[in-house]
mmCIF file of C-alpha atoms and ligand atoms in Angstrom:
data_model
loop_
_atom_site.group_PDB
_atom_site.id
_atom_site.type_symbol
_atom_site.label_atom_id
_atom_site.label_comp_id
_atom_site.label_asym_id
_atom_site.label_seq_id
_atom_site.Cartn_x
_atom_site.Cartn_y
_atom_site.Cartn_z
ATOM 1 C CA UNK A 1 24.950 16.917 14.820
ATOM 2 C CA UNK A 2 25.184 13.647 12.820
ATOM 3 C CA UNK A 3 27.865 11.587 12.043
ATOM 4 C CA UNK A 4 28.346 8.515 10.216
ATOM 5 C CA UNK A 5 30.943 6.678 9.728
ATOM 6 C CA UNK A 6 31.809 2.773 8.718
ATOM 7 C CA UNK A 7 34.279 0.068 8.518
ATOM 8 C CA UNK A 8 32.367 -2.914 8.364
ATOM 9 C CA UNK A 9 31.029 -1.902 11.912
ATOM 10 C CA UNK A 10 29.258 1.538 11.854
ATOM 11 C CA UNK A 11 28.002 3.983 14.194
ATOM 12 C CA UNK A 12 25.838 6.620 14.065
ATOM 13 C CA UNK A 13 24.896 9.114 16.256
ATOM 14 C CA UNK A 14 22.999 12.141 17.437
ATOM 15 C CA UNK A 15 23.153 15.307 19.269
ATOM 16 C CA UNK A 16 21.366 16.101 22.323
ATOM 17 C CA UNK A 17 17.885 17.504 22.703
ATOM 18 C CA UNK A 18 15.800 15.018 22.032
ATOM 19 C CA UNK A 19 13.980 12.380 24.591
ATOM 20 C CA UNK A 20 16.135 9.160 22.456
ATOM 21 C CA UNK A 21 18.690 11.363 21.577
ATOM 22 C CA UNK A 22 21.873 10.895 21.585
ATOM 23 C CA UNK A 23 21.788 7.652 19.608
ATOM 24 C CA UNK A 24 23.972 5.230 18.604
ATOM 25 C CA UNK A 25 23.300 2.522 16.496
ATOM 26 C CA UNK A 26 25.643 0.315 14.667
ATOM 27 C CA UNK A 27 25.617 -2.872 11.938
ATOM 28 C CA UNK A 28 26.146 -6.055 13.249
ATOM 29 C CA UNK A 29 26.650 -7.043 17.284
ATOM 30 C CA UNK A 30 29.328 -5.164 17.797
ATOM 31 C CA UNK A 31 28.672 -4.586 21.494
ATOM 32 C CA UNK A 32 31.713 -3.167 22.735
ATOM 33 C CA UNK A 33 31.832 -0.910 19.472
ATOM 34 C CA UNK A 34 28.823 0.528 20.922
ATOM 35 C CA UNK A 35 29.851 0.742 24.212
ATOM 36 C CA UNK A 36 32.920 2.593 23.325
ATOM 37 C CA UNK A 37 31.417 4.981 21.038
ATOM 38 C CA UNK A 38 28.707 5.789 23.992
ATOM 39 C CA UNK A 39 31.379 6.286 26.908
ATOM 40 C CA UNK A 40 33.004 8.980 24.606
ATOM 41 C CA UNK A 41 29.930 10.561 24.231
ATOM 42 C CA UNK A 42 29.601 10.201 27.907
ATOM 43 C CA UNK A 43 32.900 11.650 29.053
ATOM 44 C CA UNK A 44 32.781 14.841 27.150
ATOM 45 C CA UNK A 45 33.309 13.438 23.543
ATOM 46 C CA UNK A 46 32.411 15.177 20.460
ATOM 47 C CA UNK A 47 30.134 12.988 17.990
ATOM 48 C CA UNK A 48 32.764 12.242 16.015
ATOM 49 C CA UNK A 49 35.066 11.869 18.357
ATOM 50 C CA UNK A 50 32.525 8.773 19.454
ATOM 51 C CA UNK A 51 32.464 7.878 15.868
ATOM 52 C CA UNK A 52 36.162 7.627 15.614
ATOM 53 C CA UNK A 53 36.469 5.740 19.301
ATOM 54 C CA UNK A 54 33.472 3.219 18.661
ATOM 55 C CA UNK A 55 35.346 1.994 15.273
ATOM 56 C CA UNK A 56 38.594 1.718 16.477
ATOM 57 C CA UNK A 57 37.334 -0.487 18.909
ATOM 58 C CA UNK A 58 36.248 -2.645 16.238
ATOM 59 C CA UNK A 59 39.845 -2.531 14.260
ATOM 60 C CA UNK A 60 41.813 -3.074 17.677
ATOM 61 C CA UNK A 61 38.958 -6.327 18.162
ATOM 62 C CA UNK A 62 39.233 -7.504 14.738
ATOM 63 C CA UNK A 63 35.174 -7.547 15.288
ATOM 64 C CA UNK A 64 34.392 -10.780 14.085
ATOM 65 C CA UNK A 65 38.013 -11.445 12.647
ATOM 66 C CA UNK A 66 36.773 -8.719 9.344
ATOM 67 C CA UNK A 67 37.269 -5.905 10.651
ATOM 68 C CA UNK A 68 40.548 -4.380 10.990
ATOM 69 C CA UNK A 69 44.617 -5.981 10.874
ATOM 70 C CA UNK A 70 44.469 -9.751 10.107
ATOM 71 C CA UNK A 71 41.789 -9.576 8.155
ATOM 72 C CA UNK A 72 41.438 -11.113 4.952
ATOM 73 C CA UNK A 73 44.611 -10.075 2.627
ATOM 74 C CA UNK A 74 44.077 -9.566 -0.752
ATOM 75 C CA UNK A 75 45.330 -11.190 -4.159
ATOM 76 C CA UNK A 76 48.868 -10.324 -2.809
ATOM 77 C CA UNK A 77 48.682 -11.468 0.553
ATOM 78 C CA UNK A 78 48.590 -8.163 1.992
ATOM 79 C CA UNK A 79 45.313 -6.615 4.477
ATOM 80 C CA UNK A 80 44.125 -3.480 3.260
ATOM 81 C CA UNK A 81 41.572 -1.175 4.790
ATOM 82 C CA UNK A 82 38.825 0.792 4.112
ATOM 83 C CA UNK A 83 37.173 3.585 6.293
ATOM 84 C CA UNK A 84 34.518 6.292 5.828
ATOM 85 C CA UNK A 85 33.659 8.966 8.415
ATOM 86 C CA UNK A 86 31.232 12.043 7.215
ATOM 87 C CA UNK A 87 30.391 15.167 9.513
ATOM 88 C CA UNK A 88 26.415 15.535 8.833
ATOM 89 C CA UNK A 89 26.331 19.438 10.034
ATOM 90 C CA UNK A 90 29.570 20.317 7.743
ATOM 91 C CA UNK A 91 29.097 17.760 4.813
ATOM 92 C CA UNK A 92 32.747 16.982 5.256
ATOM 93 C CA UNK A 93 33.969 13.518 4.435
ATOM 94 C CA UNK A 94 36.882 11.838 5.166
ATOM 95 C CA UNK A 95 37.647 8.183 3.391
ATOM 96 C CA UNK A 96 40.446 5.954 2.955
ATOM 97 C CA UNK A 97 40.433 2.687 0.488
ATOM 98 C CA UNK A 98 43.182 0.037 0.334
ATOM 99 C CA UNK A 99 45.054 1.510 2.929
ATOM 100 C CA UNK A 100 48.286 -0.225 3.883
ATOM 101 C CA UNK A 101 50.224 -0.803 7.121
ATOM 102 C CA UNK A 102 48.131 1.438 9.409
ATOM 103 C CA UNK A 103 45.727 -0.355 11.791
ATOM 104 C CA UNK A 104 43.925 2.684 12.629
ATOM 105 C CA UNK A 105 42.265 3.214 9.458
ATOM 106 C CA UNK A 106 38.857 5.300 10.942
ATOM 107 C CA UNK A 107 41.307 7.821 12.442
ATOM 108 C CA UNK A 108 43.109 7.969 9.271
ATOM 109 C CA UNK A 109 39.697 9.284 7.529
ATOM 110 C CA UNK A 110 38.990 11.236 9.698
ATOM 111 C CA UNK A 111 42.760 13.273 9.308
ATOM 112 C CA UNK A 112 41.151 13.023 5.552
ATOM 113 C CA UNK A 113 38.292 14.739 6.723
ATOM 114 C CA UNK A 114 39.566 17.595 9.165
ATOM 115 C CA UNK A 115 43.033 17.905 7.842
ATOM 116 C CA UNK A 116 43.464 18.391 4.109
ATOM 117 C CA UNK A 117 41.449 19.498 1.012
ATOM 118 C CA UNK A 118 40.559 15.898 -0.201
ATOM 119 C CA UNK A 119 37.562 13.606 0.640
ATOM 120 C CA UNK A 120 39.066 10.418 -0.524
ATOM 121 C CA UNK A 121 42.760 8.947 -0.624
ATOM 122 C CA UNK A 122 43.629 5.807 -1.370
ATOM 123 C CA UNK A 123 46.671 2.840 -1.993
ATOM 124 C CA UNK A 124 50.073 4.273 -1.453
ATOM 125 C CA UNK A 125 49.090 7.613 -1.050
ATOM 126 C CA UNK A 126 46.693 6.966 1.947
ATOM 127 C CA UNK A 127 49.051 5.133 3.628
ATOM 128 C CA UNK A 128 51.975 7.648 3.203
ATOM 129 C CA UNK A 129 49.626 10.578 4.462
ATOM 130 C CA UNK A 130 49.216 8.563 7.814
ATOM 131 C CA UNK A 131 52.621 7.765 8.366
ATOM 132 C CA UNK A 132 53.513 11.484 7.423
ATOM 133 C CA UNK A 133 50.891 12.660 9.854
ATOM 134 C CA UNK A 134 52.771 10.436 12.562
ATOM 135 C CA UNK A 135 50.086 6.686 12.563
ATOM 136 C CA UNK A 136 51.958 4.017 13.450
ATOM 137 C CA UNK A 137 53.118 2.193 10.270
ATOM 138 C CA UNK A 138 52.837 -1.690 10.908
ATOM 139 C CA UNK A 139 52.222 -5.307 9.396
ATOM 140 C CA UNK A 140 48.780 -6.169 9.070
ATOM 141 C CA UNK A 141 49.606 -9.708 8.712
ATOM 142 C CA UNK A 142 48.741 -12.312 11.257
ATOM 143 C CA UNK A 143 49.796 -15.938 11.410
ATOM 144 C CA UNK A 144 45.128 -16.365 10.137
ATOM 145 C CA UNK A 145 45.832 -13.949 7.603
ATOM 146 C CA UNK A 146 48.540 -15.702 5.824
ATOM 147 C CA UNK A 147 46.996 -18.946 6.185
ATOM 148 C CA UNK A 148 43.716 -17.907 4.262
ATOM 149 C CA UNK A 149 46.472 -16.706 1.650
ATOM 150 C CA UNK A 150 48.074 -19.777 1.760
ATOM 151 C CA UNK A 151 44.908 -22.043 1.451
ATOM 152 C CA UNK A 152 43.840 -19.601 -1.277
ATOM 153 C CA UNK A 153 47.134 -20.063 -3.545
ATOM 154 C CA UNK A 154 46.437 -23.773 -2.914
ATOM 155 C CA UNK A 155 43.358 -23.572 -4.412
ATOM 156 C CA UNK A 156 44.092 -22.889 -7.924
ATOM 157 C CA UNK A 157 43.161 -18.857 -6.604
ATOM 158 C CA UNK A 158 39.961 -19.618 -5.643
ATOM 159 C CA UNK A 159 37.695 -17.900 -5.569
ATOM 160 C CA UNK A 160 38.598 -14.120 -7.381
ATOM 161 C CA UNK A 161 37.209 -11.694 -8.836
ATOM 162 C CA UNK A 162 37.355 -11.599 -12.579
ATOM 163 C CA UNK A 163 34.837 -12.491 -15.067
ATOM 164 C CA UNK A 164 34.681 -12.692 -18.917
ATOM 165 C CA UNK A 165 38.486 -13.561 -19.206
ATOM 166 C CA UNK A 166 40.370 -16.686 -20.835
ATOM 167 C CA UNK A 167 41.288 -19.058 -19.150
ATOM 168 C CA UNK A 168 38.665 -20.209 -17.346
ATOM 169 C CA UNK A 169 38.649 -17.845 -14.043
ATOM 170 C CA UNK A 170 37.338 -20.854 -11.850
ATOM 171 C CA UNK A 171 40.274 -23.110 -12.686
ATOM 172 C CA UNK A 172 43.216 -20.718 -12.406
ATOM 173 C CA UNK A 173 45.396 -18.427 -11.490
ATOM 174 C CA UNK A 174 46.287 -16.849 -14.884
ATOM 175 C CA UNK A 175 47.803 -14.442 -16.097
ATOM 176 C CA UNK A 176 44.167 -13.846 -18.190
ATOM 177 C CA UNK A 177 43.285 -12.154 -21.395
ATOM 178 C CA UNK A 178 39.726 -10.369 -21.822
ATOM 179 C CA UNK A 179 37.746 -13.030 -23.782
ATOM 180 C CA UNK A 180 36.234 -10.308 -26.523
ATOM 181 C CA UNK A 181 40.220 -9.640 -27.309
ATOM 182 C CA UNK A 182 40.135 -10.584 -30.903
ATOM 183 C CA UNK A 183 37.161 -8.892 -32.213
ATOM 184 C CA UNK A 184 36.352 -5.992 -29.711
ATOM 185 C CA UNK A 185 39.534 -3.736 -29.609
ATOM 186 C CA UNK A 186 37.801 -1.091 -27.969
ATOM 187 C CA UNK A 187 36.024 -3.062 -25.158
ATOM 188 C CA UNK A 188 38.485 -4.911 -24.209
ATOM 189 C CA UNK A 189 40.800 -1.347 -23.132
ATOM 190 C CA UNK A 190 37.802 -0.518 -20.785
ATOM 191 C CA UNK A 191 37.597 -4.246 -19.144
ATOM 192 C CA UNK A 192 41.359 -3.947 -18.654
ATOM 193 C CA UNK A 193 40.926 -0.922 -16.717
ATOM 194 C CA UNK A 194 38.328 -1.888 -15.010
ATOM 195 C CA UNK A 195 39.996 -4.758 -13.932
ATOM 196 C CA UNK A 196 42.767 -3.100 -12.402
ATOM 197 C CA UNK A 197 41.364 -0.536 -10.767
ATOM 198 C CA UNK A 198 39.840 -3.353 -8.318
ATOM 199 C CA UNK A 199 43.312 -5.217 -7.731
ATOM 200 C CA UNK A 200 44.317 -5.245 -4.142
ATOM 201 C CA UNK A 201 40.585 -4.162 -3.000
ATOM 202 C CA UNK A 202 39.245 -7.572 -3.621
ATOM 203 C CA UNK A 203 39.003 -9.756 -0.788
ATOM 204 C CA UNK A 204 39.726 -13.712 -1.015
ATOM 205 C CA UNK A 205 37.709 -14.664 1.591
ATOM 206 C CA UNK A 206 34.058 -15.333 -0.280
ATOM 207 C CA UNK A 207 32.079 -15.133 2.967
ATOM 208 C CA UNK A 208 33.675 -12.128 4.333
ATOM 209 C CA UNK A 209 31.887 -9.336 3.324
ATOM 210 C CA UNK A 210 33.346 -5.909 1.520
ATOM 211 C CA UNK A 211 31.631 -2.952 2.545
ATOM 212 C CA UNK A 212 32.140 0.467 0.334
ATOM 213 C CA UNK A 213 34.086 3.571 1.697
ATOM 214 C CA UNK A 214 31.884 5.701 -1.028
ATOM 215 C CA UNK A 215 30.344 8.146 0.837
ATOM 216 C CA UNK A 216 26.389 7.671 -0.102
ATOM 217 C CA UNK A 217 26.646 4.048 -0.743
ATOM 218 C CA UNK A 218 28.835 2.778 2.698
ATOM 219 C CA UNK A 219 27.115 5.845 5.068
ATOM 220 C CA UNK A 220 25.654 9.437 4.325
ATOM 221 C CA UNK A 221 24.469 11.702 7.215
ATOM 222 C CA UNK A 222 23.443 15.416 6.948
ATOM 223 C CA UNK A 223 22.142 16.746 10.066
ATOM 224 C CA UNK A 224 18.967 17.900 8.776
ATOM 225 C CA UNK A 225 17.496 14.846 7.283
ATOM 226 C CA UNK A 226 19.483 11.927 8.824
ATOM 227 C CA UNK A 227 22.082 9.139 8.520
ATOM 228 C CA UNK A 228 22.407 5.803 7.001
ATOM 229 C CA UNK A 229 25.090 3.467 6.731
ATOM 230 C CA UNK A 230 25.106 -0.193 4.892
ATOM 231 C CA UNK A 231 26.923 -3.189 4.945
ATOM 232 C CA UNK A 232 27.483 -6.172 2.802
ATOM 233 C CA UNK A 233 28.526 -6.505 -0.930
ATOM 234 C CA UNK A 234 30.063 -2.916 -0.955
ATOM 235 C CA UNK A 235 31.276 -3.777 -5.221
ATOM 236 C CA UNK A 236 27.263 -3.746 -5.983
ATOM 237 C CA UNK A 237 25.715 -1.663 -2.999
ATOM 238 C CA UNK A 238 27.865 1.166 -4.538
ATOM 239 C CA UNK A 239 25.942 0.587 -7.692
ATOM 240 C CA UNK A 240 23.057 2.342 -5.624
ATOM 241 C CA UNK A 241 24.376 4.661 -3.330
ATOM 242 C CA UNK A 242 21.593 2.983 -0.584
ATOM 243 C CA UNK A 243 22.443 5.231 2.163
ATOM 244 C CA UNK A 244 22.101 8.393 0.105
ATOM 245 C CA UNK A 245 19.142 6.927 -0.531
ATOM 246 C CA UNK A 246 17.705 6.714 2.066
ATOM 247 C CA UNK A 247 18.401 9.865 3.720
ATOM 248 C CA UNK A 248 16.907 11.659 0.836
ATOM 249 C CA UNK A 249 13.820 9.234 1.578
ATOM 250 C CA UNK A 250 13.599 10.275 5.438
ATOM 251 C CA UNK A 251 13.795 14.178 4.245
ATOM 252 C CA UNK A 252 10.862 13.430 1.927
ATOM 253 C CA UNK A 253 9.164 12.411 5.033
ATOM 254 C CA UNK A 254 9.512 8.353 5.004
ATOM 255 C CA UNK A 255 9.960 6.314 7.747
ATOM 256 C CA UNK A 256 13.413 5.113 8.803
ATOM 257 C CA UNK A 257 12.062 1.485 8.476
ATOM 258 C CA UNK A 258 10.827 2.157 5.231
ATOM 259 C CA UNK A 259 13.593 3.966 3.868
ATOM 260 C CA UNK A 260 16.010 1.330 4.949
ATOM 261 C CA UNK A 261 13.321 -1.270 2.802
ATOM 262 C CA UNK A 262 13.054 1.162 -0.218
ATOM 263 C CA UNK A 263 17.060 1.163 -0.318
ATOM 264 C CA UNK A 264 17.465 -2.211 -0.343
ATOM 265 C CA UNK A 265 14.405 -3.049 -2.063
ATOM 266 C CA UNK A 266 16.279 -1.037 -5.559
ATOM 267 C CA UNK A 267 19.073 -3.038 -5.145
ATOM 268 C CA UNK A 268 17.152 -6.179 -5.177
ATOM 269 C CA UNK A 269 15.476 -5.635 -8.176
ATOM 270 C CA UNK A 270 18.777 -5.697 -10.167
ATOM 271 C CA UNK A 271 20.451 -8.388 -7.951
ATOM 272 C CA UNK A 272 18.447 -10.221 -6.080
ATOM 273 C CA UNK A 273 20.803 -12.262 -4.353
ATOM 274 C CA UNK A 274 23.182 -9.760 -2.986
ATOM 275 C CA UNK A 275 24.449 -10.244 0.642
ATOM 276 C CA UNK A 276 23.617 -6.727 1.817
ATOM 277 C CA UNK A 277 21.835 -4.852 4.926
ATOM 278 C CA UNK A 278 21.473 -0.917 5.641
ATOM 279 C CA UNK A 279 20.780 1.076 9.048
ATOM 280 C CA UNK A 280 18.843 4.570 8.989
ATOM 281 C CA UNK A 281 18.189 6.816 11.743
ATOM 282 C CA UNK A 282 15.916 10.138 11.265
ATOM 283 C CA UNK A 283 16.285 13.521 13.366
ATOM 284 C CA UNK A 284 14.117 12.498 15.927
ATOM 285 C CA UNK A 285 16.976 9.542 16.786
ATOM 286 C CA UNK A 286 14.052 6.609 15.544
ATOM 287 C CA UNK A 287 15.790 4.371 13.622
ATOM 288 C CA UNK A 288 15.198 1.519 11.779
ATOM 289 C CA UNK A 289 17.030 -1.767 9.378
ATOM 290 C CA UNK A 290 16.134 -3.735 6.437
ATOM 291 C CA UNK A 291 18.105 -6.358 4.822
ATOM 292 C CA UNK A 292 18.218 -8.888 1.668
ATOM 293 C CA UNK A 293 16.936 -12.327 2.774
ATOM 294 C CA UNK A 294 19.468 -14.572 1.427
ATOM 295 C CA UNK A 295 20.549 -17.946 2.977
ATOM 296 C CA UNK A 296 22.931 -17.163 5.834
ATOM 297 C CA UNK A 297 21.417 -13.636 6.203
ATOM 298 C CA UNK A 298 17.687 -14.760 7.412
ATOM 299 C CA UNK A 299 17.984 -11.898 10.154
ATOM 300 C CA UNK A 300 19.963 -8.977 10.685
ATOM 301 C CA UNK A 301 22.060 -7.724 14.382
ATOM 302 C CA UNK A 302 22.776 -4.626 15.101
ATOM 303 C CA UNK A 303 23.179 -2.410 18.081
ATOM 304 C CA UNK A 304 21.673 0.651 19.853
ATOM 305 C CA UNK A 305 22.819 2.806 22.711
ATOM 306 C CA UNK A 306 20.203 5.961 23.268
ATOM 307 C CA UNK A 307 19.419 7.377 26.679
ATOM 308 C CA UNK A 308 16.697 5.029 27.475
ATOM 309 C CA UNK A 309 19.474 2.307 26.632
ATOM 310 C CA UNK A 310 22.316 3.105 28.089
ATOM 311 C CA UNK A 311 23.684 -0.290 27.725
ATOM 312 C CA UNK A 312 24.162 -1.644 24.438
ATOM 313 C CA UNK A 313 20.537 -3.315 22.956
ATOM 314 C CA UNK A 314 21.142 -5.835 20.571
ATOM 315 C CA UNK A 315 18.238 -5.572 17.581
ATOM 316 C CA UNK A 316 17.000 -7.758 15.244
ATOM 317 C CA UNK A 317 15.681 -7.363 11.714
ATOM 318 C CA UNK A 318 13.618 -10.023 9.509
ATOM 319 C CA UNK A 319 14.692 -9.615 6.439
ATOM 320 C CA UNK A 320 12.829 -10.003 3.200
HETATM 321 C C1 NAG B 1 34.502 -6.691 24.827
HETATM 322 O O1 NAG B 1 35.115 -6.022 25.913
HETATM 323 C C2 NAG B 1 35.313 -6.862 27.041
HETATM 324 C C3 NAG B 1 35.774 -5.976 28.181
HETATM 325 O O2 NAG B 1 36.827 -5.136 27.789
HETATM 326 C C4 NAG B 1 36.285 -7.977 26.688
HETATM 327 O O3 NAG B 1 36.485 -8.826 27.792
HETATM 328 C C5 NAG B 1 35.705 -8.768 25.522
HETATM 329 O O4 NAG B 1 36.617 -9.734 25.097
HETATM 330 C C6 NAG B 1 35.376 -7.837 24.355
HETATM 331 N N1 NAG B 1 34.651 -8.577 23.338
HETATM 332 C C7 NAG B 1 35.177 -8.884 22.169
HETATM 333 C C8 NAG B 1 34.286 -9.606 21.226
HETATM 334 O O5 NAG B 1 36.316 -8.582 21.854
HETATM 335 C C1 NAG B 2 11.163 9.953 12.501
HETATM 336 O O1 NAG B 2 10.481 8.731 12.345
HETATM 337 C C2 NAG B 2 9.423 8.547 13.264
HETATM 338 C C3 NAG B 2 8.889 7.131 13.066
HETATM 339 O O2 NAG B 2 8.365 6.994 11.788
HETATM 340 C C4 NAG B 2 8.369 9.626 13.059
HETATM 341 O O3 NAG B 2 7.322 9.467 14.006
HETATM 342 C C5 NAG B 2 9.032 10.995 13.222
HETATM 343 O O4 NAG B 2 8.106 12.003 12.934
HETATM 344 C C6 NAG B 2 10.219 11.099 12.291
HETATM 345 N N1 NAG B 2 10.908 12.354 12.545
HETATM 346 C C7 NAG B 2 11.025 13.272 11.600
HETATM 347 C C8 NAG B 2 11.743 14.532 11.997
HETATM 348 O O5 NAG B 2 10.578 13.123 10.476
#
């Protein structure tokens, strides 16, 4: 079976059978991610159950102070979360987006996943299904977290996310108007909207990294091709659903390598400076990473566990 999953840290793993299998692999050096995600394997787990336990350790480490509680808030001061978890025999996905007050935001999506009808929920409603399904409902604040919010209202709200609006975005904090309000009725309904579906989603912090809980674009696994999971700029990755991508790519016979390449290769040729890296692992449990060369991202980490690794390996790619 394959499962994928993601939260900024990702995991990804495969059944038994195979001379590297199981595997797990995850973005970024998140050691103890995989360590934890192995042991459950180890001791009995189900794949998802490793899934599940790898991630949380991530949220419960605030992995590289992104991941999880504290991180950074959004334009109201609050941390929201975002988790994705998909069951690559079943097809069954479980997601949450701007979830509030729960810490445990992987086992949330996966309650998504095994225990209702939906695939997605999100806001208000996410965060009442946990609490209703007995998570622990809690601040996510931290003494780092409101000082990023503080520093940001400081700033003149900088930076943030809005573009084509009066006043100047870069200067201020508004309240804006879309700039194409006078002559462009029509257009100017659909920027609104647009706008405010991403409130609350956006994060402040402009090198902290958003990764996309849209199943195909943050992770996609089905058992018979592979798995794939990316992270970076999750508002333009999801432009290109990459890991979709490039598990179609490894059915079609491609190399995980070069199916991690191709998906970020598609991306680049639209925006070439995106901050962005992907993970793909094929049936066989070989794996592979590419990733958009920009400065600050010259190489990508990430980590495998498989049975001639027990131990977490950390792995580098070049990217290009
Ligand atoms: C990883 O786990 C070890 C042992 O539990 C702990 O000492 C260490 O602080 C953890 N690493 C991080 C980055 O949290
Ligand atoms: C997985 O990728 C490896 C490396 O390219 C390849 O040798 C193997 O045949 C692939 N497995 C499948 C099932 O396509």
């Amino acid at each position: 079976m394959f499962a994928s999953l993601r939260i900024l840290a990702l995991t990804l793993l495969f059944p038994l059978g195979h001379a590297s299998l199981p595997l797990v692999i995850n973005t970024w050096p998140f050691r103890n991610a995989t360590a934890a995600a192995w042991s459950a394997l180890n001791s009995g787990g189900s794949v998802l159950d490793a899934v599940e336990r790898g991630c949380a350790r991530c949220e419960v480490e605030q992995c590289d102070g992104t991941v999880g509680y504290g991180g950074s808030p959004d334009e109201s001061g609050e941390t929201t979360l975002d988790a994705l978890i998909m069951n690559g025999d079943t097809m069954e996905v479980g997601a949450v987006a701007d979830l509030r007050r729960i810490k445990n935001a992987i086992g949330v999506a996966r309650a998504v996943m095994e225990l209702t009808d939906h695939t997605m929920l999100v806001g208000e409603s996410a965060s009442v299904f946990a609490e209703n399904m007995g998570f622990t409902a809690e601040d996510l604040t931290t003494d780092k977290s409101m000082n990023i919010f503080s520093q940001w209202l400081k700033g003149d709200c900088q930076p943030n996310y809005r573009k084509n609006v009066i006043p100047d975005p870069s200067k201020s904090c508004g309240p804006y108007k879309a700039r194409t309000a006078v002559n462009q009725n029509k257009r100017v309904t659909h920027l609104n909207t647009r706008s405010h579906d991403t409130i609350g989603q956006f994060k402040i912090q402009p090198d902290i990294t958003w990764d996309s809980p849209i199943v195909g674009a943050g992770a996609y696994a089905d058992s018979s091709a592979g798995a794939a999971a990316a992270t970076g700029d999750g508002d333009v990755m999801m432009r290109f659903l990459p890991s979709y991508l490039a598990v179609e790519l490894m059915r079609a016979g491609a190399d995980p390598s070069e199916a991690c390449r191709t998906a970020i290769s598609r991306i680049k040729r639209h925006y070439s400076d995106f901050f962005g890296a992907i993970i793909c692992a094929n049936t066989t449990g070989h794996y592979g990473a590419a990733c958009n060369k920009v400065s600050g991202l010259p190489q990508f980490h990430f980590m495998v566990s498989n049975s001639e690794s027990v131990t977490p390996l950390l792995k580098s790619v070049d990217c290009f």
